[in-house]
PDB file of C-alpha atoms in Angstrom:
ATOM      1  CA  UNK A  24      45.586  13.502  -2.001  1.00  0.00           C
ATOM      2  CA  UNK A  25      47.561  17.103  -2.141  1.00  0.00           C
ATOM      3  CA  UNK A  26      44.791  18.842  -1.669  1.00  0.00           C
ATOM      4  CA  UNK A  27      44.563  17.542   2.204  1.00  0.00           C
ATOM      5  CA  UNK A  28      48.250  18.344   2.846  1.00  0.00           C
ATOM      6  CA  UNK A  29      47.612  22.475   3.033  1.00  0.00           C
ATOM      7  CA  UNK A  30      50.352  24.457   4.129  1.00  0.00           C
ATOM      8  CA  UNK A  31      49.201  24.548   7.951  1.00  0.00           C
ATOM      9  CA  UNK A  32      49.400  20.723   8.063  1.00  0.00           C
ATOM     10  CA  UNK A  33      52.946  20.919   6.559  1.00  0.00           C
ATOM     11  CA  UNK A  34      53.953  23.606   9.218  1.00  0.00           C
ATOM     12  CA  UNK A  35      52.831  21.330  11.913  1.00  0.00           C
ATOM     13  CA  UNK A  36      54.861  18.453   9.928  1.00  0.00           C
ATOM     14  CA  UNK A  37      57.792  20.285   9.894  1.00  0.00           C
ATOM     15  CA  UNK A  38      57.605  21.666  13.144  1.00  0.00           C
ATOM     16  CA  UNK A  39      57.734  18.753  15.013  1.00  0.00           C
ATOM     17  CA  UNK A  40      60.426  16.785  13.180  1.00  0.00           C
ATOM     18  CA  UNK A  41      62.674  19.994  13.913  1.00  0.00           C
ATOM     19  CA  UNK A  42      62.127  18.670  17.259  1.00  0.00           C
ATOM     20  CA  UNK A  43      63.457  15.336  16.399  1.00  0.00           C
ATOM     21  CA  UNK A  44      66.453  14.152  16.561  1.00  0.00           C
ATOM     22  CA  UNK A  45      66.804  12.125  13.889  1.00  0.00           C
ATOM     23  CA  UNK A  46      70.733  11.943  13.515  1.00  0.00           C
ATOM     24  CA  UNK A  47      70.645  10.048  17.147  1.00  0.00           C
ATOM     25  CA  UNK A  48      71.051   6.650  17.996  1.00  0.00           C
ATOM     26  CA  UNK A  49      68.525   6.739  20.627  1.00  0.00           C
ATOM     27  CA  UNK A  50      65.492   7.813  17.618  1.00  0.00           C
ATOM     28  CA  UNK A  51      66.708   5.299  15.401  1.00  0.00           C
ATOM     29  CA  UNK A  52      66.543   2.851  18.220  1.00  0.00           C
ATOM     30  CA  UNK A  53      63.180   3.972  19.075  1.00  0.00           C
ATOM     31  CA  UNK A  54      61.635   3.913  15.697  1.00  0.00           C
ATOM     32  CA  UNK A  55      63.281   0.117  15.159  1.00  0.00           C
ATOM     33  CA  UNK A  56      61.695  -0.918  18.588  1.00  0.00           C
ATOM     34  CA  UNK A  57      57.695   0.103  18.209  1.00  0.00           C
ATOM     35  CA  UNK A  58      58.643  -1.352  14.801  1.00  0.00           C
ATOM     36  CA  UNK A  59      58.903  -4.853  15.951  1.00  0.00           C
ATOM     37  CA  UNK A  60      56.457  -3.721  18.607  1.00  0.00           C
ATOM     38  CA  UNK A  61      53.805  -3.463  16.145  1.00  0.00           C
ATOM     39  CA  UNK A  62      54.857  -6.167  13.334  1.00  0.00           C
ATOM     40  CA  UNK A  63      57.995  -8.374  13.355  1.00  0.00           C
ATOM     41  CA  UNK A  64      57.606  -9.459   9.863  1.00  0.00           C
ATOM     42  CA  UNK A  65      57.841  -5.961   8.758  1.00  0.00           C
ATOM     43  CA  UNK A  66      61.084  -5.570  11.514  1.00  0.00           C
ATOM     44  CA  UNK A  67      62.556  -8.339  10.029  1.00  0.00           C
ATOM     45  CA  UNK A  68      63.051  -5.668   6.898  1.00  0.00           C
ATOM     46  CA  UNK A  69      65.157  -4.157   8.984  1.00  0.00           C
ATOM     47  CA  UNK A  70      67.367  -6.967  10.391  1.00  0.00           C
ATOM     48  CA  UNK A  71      70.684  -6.675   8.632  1.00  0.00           C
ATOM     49  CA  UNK A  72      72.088  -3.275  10.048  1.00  0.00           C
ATOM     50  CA  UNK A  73      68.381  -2.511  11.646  1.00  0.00           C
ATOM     51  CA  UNK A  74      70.076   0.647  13.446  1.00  0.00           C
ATOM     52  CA  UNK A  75      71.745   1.560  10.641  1.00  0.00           C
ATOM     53  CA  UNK A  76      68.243   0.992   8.512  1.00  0.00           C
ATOM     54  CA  UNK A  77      66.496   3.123  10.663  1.00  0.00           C
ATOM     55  CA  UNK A  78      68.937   6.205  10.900  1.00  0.00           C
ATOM     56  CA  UNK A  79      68.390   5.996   7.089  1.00  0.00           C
ATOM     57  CA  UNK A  80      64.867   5.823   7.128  1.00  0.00           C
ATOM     58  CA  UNK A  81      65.356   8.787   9.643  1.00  0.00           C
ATOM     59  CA  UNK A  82      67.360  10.731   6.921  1.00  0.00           C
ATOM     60  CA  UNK A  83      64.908  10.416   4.312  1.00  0.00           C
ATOM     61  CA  UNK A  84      61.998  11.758   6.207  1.00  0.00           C
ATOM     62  CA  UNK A  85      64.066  14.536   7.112  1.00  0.00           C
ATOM     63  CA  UNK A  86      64.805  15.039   3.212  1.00  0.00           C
ATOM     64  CA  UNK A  87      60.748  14.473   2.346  1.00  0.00           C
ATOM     65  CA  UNK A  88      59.469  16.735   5.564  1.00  0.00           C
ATOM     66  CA  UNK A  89      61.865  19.496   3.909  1.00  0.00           C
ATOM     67  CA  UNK A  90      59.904  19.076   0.406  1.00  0.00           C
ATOM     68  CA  UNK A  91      56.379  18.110   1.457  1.00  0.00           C
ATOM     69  CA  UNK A  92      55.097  21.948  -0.414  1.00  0.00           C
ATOM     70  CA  UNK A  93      57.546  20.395  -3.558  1.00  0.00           C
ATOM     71  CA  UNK A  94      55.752  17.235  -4.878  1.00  0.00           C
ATOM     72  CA  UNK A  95      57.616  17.819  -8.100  1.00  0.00           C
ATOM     73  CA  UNK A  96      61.021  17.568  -5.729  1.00  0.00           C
ATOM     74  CA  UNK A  97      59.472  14.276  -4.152  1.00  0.00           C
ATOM     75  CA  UNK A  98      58.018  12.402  -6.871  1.00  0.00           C
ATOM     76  CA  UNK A  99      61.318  10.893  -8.539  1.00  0.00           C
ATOM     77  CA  UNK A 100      62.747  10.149  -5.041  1.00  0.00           C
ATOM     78  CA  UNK A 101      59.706   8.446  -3.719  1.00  0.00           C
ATOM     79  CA  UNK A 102      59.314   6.508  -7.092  1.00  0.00           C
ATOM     80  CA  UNK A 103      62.796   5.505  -7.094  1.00  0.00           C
ATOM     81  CA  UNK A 104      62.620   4.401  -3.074  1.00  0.00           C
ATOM     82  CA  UNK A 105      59.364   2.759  -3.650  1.00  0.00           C
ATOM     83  CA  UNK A 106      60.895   0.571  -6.332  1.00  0.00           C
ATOM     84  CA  UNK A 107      63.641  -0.350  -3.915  1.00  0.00           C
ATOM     85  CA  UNK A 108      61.507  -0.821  -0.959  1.00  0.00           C
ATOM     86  CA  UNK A 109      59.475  -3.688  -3.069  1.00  0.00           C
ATOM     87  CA  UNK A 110      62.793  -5.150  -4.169  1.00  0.00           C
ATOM     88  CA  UNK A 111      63.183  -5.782  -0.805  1.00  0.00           C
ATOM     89  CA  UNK A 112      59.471  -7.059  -0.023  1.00  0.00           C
ATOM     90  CA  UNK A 113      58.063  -3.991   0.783  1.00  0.00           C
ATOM     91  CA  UNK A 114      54.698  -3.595  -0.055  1.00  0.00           C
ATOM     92  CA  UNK A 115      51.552  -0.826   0.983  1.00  0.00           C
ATOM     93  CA  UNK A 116      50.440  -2.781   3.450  1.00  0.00           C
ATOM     94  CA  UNK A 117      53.770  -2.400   5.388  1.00  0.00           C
ATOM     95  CA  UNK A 118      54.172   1.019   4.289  1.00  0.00           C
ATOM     96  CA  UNK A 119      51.102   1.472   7.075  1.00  0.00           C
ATOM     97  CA  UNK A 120      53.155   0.038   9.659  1.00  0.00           C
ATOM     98  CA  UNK A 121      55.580   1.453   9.344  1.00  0.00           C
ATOM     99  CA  UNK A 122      53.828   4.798   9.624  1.00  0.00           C
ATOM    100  CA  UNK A 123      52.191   3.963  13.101  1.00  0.00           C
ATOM    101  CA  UNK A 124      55.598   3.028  14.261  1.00  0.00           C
ATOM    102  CA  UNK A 125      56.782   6.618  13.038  1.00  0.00           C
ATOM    103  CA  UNK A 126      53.515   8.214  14.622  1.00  0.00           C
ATOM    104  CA  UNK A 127      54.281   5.978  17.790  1.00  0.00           C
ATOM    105  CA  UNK A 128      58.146   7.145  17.979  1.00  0.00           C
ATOM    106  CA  UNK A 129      57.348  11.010  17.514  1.00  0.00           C
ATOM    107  CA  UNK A 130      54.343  11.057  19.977  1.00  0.00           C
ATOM    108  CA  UNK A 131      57.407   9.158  22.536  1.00  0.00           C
ATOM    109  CA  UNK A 132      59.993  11.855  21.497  1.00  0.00           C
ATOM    110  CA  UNK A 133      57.998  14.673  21.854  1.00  0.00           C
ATOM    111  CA  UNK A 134      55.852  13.915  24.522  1.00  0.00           C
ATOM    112  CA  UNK A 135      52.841  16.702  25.218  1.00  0.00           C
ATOM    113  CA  UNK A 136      54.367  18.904  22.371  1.00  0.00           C
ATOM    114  CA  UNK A 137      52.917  16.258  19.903  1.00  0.00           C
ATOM    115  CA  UNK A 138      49.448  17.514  20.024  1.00  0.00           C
ATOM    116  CA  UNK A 139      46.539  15.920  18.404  1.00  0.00           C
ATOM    117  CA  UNK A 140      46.839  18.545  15.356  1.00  0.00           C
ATOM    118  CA  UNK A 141      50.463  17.307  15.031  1.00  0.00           C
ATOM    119  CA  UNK A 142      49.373  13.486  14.575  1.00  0.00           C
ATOM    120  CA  UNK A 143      46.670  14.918  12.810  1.00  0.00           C
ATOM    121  CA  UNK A 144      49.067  16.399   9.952  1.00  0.00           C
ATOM    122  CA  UNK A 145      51.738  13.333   9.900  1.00  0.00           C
ATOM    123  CA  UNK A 146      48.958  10.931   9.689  1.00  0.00           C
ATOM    124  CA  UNK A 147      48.283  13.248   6.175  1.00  0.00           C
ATOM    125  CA  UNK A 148      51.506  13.781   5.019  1.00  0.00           C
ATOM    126  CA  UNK A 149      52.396   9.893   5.484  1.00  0.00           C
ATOM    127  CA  UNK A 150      49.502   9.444   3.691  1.00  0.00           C
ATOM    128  CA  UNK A 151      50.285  11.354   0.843  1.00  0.00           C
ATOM    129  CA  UNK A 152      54.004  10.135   0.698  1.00  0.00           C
ATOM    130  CA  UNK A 153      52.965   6.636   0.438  1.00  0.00           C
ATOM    131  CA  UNK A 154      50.354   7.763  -2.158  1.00  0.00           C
ATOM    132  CA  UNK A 155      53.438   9.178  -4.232  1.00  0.00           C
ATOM    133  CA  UNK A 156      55.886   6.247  -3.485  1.00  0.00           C
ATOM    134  CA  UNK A 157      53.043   3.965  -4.458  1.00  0.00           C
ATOM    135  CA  UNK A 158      51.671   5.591  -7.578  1.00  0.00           C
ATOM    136  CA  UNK A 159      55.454   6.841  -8.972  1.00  0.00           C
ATOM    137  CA  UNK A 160      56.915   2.950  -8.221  1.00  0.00           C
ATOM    138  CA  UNK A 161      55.016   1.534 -10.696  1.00  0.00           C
ATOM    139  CA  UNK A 162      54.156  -2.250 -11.016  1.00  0.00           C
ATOM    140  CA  UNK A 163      56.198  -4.665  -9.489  1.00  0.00           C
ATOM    141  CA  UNK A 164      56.527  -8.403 -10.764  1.00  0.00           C
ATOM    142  CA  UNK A 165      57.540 -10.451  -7.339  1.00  0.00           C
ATOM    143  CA  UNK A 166      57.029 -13.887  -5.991  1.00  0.00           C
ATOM    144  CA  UNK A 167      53.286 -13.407  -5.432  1.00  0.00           C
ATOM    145  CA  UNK A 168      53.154 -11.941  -9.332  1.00  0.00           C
ATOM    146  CA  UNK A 169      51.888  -8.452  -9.949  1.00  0.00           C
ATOM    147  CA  UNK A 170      51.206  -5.828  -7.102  1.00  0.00           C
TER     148      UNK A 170
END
């Protein structure tokens, strides 16, 4: 998994989410819309608050992007949000919705300066957080039993 994410696929990572604003309204907004776009059960996550939701989502990328070359840094975070997330009925195969949606929202933000190399790296990077989040989460007992 790590061994995909090299250094030039983080700089591309954390290029482009400099570009982001993702303190505004208007991303947060965004993000929330292709989400229900491309799954309204998944949205539905995000009902109570959704802006609010989202700006937080938007926060914790931010925090991740700045520690992708730290897996060490990330690991206890993404456990601990990956055991919330599937508190709340999250589970991996929303996690991949939710990463088009983010793909979807930065290729709207940025326009042309999200190149093919850019969606390239995030699609890597997401890949690898979710990998982490998964893998440090641990099983979950829910209403359909072990997952």
């Amino acid at each position: 998994m790590r061994r995909n994410l090299d250094p030039e696929k983080i700089a591309l990572v954390e290029s482009s989410w400099e570009q982001m604003d993702s303190t505004s309204i208007q991303s947060a907004t965004l993000c929330l819309i292709n989400l229900s776009a491309t799954d309204a059960t998944v949205a539905s996550l995000f009902e109570q608050d959704g802006i609010v939701r989202s700006l937080e989502t938007l926060q914790g990328i931010t925090y991740v992007v700045g520690c992708l070359d730290q897996p060490e840094r990330l690991r206890p975070y993404l456990g601990s949000l990956g055991r919330l997330l599937r508190l709340h009925g999250v589970n991996a195969s929303h996690q991949q919705i939710v990463g088009a949606a983010l793909l979807q929202t930065l290729g709207q933000s940025l326009g042309d300066k999200f190149t093919p190399a850019h969606r390239g790296a995030w699609a890597v990077a997401y890949s690898f957080i979710t990998g982490i989040m998964i893998a440090e989460s641990g099983p979950s007992v829910g209403p359909m039993g072990p997952q």
